[in-house]
PDB file of C-alpha atoms in Angstrom:
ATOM      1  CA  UNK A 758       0.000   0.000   0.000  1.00 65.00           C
ATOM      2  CA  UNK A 759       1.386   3.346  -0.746  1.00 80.00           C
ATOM      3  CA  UNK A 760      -0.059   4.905   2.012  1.00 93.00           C
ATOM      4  CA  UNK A 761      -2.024   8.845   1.230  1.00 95.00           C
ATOM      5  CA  UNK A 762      -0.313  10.638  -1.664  1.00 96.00           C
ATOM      6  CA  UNK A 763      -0.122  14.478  -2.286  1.00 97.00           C
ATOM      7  CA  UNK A 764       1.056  16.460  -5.012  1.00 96.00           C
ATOM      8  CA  UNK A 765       3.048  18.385  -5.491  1.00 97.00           C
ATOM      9  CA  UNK A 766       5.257  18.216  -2.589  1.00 96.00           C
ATOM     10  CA  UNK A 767       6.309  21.953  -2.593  1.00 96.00           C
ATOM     11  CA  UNK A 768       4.945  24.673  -4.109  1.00 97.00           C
ATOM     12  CA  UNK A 769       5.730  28.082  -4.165  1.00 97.00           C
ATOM     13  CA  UNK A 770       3.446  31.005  -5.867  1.00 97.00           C
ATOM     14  CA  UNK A 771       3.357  34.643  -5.945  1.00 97.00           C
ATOM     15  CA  UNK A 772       0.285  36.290  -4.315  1.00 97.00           C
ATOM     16  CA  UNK A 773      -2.987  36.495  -6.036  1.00 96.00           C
ATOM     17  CA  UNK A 774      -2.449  33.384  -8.096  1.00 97.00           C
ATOM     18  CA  UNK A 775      -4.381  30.354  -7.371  1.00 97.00           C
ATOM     19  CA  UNK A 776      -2.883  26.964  -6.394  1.00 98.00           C
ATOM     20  CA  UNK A 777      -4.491  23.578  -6.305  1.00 98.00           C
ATOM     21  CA  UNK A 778      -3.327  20.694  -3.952  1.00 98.00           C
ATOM     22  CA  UNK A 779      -4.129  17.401  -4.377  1.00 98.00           C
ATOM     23  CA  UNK A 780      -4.850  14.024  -2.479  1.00 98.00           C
ATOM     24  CA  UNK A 781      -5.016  10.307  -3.193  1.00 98.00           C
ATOM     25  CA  UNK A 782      -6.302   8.571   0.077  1.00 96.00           C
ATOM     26  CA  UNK A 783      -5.667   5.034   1.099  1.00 94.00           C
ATOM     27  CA  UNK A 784      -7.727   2.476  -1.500  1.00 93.00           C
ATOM     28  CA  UNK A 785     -10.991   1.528   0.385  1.00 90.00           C
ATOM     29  CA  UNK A 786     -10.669   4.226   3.280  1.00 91.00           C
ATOM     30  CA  UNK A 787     -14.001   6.509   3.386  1.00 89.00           C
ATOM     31  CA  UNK A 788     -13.414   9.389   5.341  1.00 90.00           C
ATOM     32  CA  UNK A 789     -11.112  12.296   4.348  1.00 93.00           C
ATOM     33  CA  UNK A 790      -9.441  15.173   5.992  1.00 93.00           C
ATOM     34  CA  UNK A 791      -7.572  18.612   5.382  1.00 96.00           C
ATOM     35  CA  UNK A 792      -5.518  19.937   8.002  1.00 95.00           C
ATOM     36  CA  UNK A 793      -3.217  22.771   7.910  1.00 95.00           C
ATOM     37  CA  UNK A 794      -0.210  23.245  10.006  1.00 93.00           C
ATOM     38  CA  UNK A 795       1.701  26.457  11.172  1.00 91.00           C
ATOM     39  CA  UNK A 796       3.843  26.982  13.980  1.00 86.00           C
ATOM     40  CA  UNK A 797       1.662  30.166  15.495  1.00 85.00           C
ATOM     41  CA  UNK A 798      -2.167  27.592  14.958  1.00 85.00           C
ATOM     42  CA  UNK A 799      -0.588  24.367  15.271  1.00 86.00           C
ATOM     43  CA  UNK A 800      -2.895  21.587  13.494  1.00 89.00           C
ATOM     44  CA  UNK A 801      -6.066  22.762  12.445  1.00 89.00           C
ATOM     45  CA  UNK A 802      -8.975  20.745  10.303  1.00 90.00           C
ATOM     46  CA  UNK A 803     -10.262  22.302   7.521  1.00 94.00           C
ATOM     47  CA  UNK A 804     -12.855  20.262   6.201  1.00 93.00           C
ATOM     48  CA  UNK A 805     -13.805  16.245   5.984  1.00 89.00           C
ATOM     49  CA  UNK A 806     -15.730  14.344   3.873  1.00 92.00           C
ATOM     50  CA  UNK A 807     -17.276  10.811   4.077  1.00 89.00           C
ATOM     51  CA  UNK A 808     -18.177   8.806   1.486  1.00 90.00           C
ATOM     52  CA  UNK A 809     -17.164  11.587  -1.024  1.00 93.00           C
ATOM     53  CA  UNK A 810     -19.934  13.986   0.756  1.00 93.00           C
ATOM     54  CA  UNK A 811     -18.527  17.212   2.806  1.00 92.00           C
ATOM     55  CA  UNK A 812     -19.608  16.286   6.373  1.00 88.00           C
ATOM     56  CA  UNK A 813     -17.317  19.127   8.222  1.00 87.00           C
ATOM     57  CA  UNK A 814     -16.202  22.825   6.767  1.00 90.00           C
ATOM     58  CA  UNK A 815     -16.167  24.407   9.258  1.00 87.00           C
ATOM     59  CA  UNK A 816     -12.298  25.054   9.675  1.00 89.00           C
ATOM     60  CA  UNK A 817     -12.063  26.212   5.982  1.00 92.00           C
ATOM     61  CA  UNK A 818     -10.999  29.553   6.805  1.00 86.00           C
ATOM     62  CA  UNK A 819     -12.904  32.244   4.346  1.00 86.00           C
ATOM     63  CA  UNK A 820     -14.637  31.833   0.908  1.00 91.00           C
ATOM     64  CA  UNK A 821     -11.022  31.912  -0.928  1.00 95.00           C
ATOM     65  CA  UNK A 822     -10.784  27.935   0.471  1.00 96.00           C
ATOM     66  CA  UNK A 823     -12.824  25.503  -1.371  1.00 97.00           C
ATOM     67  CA  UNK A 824     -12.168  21.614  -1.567  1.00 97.00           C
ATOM     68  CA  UNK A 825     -14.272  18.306  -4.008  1.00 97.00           C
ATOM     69  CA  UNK A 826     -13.688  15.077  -3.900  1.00 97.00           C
ATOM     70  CA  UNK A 827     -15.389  13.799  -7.172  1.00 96.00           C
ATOM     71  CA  UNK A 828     -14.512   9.999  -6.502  1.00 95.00           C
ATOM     72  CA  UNK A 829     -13.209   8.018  -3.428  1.00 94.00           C
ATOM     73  CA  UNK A 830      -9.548   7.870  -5.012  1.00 95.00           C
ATOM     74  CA  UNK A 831      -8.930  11.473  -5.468  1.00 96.00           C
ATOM     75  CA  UNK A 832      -9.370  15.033  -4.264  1.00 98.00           C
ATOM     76  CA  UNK A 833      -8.523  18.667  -4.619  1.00 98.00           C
ATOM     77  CA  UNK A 834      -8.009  21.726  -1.867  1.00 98.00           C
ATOM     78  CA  UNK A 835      -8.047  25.124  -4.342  1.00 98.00           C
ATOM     79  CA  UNK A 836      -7.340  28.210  -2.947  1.00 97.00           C
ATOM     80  CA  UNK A 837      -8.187  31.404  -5.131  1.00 97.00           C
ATOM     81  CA  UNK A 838      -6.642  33.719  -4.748  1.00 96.00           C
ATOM     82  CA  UNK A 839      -3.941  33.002  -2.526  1.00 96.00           C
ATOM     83  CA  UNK A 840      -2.235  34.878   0.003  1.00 96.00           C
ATOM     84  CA  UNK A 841       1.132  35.096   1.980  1.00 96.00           C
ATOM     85  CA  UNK A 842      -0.459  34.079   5.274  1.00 95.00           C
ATOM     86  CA  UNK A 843      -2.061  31.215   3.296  1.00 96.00           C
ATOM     87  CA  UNK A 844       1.868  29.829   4.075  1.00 97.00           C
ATOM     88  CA  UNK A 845       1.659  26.695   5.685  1.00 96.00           C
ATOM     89  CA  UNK A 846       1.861  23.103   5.447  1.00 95.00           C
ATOM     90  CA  UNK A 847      -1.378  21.223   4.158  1.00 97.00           C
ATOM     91  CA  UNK A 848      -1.791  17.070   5.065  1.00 96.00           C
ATOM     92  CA  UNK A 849      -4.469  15.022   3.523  1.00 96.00           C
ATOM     93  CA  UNK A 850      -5.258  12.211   5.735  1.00 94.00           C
ATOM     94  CA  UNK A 851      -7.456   8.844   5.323  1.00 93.00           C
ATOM     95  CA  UNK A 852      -9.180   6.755   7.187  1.00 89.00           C
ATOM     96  CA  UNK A 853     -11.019   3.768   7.191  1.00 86.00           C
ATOM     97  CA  UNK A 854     -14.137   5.663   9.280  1.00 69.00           C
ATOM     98  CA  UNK A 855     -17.304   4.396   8.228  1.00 61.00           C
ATOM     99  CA  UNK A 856     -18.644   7.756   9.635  1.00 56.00           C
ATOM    100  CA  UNK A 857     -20.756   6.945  12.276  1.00 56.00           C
ATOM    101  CA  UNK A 858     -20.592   8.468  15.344  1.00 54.00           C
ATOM    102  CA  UNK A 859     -19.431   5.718  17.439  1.00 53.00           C
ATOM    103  CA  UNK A 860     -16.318   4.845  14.819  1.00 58.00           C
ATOM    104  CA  UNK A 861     -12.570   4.076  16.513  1.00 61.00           C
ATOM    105  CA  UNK A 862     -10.939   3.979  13.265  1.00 73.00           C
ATOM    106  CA  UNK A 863      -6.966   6.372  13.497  1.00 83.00           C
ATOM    107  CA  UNK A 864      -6.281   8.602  10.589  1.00 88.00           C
ATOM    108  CA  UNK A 865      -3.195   7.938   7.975  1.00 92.00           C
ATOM    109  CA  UNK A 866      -1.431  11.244   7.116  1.00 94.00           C
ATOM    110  CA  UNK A 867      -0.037  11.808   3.422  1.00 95.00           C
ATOM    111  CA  UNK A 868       3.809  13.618   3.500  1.00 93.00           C
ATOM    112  CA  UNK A 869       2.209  17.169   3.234  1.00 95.00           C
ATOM    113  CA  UNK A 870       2.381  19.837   0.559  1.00 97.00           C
ATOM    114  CA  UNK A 871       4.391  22.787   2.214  1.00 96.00           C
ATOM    115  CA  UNK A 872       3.203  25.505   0.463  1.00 97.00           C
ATOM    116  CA  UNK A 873       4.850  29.224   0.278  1.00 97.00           C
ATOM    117  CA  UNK A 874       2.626  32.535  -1.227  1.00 97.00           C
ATOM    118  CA  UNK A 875       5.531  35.147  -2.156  1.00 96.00           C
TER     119      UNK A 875
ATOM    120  CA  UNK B 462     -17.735  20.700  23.065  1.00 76.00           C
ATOM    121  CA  UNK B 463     -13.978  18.968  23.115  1.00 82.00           C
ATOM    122  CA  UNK B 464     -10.905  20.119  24.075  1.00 89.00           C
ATOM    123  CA  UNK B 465      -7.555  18.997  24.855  1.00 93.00           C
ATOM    124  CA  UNK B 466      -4.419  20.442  26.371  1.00 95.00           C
ATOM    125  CA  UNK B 467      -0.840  19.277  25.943  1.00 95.00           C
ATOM    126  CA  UNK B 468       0.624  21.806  28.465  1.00 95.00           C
ATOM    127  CA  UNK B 469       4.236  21.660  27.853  1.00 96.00           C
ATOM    128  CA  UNK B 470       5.541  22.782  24.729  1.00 94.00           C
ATOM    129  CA  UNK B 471       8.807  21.089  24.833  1.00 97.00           C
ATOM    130  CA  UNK B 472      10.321  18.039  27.273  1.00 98.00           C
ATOM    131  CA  UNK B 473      13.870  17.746  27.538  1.00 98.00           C
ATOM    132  CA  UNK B 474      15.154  13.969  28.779  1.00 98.00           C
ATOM    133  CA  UNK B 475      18.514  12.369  28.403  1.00 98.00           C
ATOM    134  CA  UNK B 476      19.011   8.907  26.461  1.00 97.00           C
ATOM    135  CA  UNK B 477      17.934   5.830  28.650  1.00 97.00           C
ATOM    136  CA  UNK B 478      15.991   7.623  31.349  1.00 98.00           C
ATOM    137  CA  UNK B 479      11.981   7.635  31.082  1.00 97.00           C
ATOM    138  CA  UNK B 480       9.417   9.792  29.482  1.00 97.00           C
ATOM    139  CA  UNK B 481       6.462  11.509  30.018  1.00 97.00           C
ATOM    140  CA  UNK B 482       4.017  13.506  27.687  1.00 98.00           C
ATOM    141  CA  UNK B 483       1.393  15.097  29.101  1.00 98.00           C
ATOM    142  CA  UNK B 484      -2.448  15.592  27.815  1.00 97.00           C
ATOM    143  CA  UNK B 485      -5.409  16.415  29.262  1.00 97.00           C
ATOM    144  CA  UNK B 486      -8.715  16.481  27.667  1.00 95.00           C
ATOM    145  CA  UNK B 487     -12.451  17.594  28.170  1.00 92.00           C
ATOM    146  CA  UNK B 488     -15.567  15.270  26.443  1.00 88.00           C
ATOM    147  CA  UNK B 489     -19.138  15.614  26.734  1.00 85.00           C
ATOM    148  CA  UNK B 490     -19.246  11.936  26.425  1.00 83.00           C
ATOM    149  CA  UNK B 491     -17.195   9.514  26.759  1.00 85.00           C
ATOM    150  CA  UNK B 492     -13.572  10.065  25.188  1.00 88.00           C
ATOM    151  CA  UNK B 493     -11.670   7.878  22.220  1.00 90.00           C
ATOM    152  CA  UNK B 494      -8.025   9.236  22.826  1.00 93.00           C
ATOM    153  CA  UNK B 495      -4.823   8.667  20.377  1.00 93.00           C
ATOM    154  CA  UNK B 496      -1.386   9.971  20.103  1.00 96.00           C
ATOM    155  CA  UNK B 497       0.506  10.556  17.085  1.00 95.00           C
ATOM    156  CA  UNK B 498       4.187  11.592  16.177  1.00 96.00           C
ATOM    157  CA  UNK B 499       5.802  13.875  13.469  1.00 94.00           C
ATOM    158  CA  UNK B 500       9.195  13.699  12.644  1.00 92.00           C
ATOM    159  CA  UNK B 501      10.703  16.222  10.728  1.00 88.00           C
ATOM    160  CA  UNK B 502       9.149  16.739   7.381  1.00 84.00           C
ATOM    161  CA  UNK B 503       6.756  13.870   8.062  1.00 87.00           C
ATOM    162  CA  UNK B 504       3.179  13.500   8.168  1.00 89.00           C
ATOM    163  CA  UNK B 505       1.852  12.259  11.481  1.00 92.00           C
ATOM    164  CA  UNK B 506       1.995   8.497  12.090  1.00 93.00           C
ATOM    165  CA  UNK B 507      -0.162   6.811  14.375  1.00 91.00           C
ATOM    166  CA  UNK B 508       1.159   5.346  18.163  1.00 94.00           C
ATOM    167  CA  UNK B 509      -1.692   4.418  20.001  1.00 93.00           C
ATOM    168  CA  UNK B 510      -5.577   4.970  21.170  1.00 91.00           C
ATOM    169  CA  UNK B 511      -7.701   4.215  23.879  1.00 91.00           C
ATOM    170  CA  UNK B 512     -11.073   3.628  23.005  1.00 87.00           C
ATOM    171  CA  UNK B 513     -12.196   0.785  26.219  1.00 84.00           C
ATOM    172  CA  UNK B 514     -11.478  -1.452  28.490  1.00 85.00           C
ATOM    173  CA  UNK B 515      -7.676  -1.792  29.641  1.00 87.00           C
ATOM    174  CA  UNK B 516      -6.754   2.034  31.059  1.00 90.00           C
ATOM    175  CA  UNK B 517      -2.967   1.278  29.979  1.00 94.00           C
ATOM    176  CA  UNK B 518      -2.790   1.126  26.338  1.00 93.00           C
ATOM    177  CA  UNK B 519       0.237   0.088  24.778  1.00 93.00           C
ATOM    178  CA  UNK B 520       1.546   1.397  21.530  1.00 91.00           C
ATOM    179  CA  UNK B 521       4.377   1.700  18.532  1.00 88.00           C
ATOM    180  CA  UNK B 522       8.199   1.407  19.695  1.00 91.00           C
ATOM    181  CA  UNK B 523       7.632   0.861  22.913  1.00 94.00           C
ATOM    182  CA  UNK B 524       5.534   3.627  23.828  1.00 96.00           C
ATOM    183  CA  UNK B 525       2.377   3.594  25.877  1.00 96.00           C
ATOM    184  CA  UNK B 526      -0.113   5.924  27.600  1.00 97.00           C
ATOM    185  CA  UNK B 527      -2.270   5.543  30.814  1.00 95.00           C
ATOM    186  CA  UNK B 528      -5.792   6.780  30.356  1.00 95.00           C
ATOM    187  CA  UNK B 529      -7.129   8.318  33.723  1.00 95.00           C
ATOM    188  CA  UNK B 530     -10.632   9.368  33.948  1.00 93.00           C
ATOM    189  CA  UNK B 531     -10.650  10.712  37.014  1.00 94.00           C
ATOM    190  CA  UNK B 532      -8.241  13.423  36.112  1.00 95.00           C
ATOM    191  CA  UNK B 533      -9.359  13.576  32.425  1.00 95.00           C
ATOM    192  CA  UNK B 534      -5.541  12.553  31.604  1.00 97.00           C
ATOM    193  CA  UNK B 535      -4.060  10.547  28.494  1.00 97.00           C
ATOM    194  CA  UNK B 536      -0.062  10.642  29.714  1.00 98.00           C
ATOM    195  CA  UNK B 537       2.449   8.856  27.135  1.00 98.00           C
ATOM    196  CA  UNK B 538       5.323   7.161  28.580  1.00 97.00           C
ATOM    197  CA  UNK B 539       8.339   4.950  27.166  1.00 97.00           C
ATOM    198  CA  UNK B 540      10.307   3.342  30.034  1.00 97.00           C
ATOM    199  CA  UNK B 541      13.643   4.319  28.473  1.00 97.00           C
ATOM    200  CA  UNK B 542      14.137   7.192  25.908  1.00 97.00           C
ATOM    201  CA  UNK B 543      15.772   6.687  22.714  1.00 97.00           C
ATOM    202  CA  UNK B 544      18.027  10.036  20.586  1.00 96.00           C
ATOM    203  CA  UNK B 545      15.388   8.436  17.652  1.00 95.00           C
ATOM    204  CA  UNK B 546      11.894   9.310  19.848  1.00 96.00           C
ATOM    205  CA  UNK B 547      13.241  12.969  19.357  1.00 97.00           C
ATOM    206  CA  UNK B 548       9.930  14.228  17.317  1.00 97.00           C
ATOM    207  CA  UNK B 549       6.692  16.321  17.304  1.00 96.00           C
ATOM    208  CA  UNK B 550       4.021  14.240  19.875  1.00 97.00           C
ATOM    209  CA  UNK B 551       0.103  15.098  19.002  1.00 96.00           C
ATOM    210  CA  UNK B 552      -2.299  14.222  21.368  1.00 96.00           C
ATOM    211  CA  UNK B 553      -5.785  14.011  20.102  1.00 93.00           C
ATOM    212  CA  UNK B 554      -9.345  13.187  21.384  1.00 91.00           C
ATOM    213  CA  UNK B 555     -13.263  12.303  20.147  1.00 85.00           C
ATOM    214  CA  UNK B 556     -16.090  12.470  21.240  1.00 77.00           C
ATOM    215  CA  UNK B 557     -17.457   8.855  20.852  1.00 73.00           C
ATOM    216  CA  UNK B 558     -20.899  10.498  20.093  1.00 68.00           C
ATOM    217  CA  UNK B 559     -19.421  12.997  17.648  1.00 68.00           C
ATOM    218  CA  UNK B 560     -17.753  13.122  14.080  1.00 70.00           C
ATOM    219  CA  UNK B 561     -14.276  15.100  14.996  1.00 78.00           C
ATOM    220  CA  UNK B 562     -11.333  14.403  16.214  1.00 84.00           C
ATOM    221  CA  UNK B 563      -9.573  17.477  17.840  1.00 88.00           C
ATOM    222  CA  UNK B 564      -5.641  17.781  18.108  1.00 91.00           C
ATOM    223  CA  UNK B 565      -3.769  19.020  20.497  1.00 93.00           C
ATOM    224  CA  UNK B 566      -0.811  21.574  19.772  1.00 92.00           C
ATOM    225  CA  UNK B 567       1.374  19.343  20.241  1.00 94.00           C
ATOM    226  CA  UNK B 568       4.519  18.837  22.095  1.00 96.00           C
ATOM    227  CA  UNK B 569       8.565  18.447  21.476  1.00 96.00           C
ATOM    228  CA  UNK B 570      10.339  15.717  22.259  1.00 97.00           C
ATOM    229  CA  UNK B 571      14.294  16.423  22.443  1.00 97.00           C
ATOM    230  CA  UNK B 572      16.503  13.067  23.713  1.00 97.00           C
ATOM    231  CA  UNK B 573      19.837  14.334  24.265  1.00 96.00           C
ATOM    232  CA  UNK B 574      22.374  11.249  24.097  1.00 95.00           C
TER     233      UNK B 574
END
């Protein structure tokens, strides 16, 4: 098993432009998480999904954040436009959740995208 | 709603003595607790969760964590520190009548050989 995938790894922009990151979860895990890190807020959720459906966006920060996840192999975070304090690390993580409320299942983090806005 | 505290942002222990990482946590129900590590330009990796039964749960390389209702406490301990434990610790807690698991802000883990 390859374990979560993200691309691209690094990514560096200039403000204004928009980026796209992307996310292959685990083969046969449901759920599906954002989270971006930063040293001054730490790890913070963005949004989840189950079963392809947004269950949780709560965290997404302001209307320039917006994430899909057309199938169960594959999704995208977008942000448009972006912004220097938009500089941050962003994980995709799996898990095998069926989405209930009484689920146990632990989360498998991809490498992260560490992105820069210039 | 949940919460949880890791209240020291760094522990400092030398090679082969014992370790402690400290987290506290507040539930409206009743709590499914984990820990997870991050080493340096890592994702986090799973150690170990407590979801019933045994209060000492027992975990990756030799790590394990004491859950402690009474004082609302998920401690991780290794009996003898390795330079390699030297890494990012999350501790992180659910509700088990809720969707989200919350993290904690983490603490650092320095092993000085």
């Amino acid at each position: 098993d390859a374990g979560v995938i993200q691309s691209p790894r690094h990514e560096v922009t200039e403000m204004g432009q928009e980026v796209t990151l992307r996310c292959k979860p685990i083969s046969g895990h449901n759920s599906l998480f954002w989270y971006r890190q930063t040293m001054m807020r730490g790890l913070e959720l963005l949004i989840y999904f189950n079963n392809n459906v947004p269950i949780d966006d709560s965290g997404m920060p302001e209307d320039r954040f917006s994430a899909k996840m057309p199938n169960a192999s594959f999704s995208t975070l977008k942000i448009q436009p972006s912004e220097p304090r938009d500089s941050a690390v962003y994980f995709c993580a799996s898990s095998p959740d069926s989405g209930t409320r009484f689920s146990t299942d632990t989360q498998y983090f991809g490498p992260g995208t560490r992105l820069t806005v210039l | 709603a949940q919460s949880v505290a890791q209240p020291e942002d760094q522990v400092n222990v030398a090679e082969g003595n014992p370790l402690t990482v400290k987290c506290t946590y507040s539930v409206s129900g009743n709590p499914y607790l984990f820990w997870y590590v991050q080493y340096p330009n890592r994702g986090l990796q799973f150690l170990l969760k407590y979801i019933t039964g045994d209060n000492l749960v027992k975990g990756s390389y030799g790590f394990e964590a004491e859950f402690n209702k009474s004082q609302t406490s998920f401690h991780l301990k290794k009996p003898s520190a390795l330079v390699s434990d030297s890494a990012l610790y999350f501790c992180a807690v659910r509700d088990s009548g809720g969707f989200k698991t919350i993290f904690g802000a983490g603490t650092r883990l320095f092993v000085k050989a």
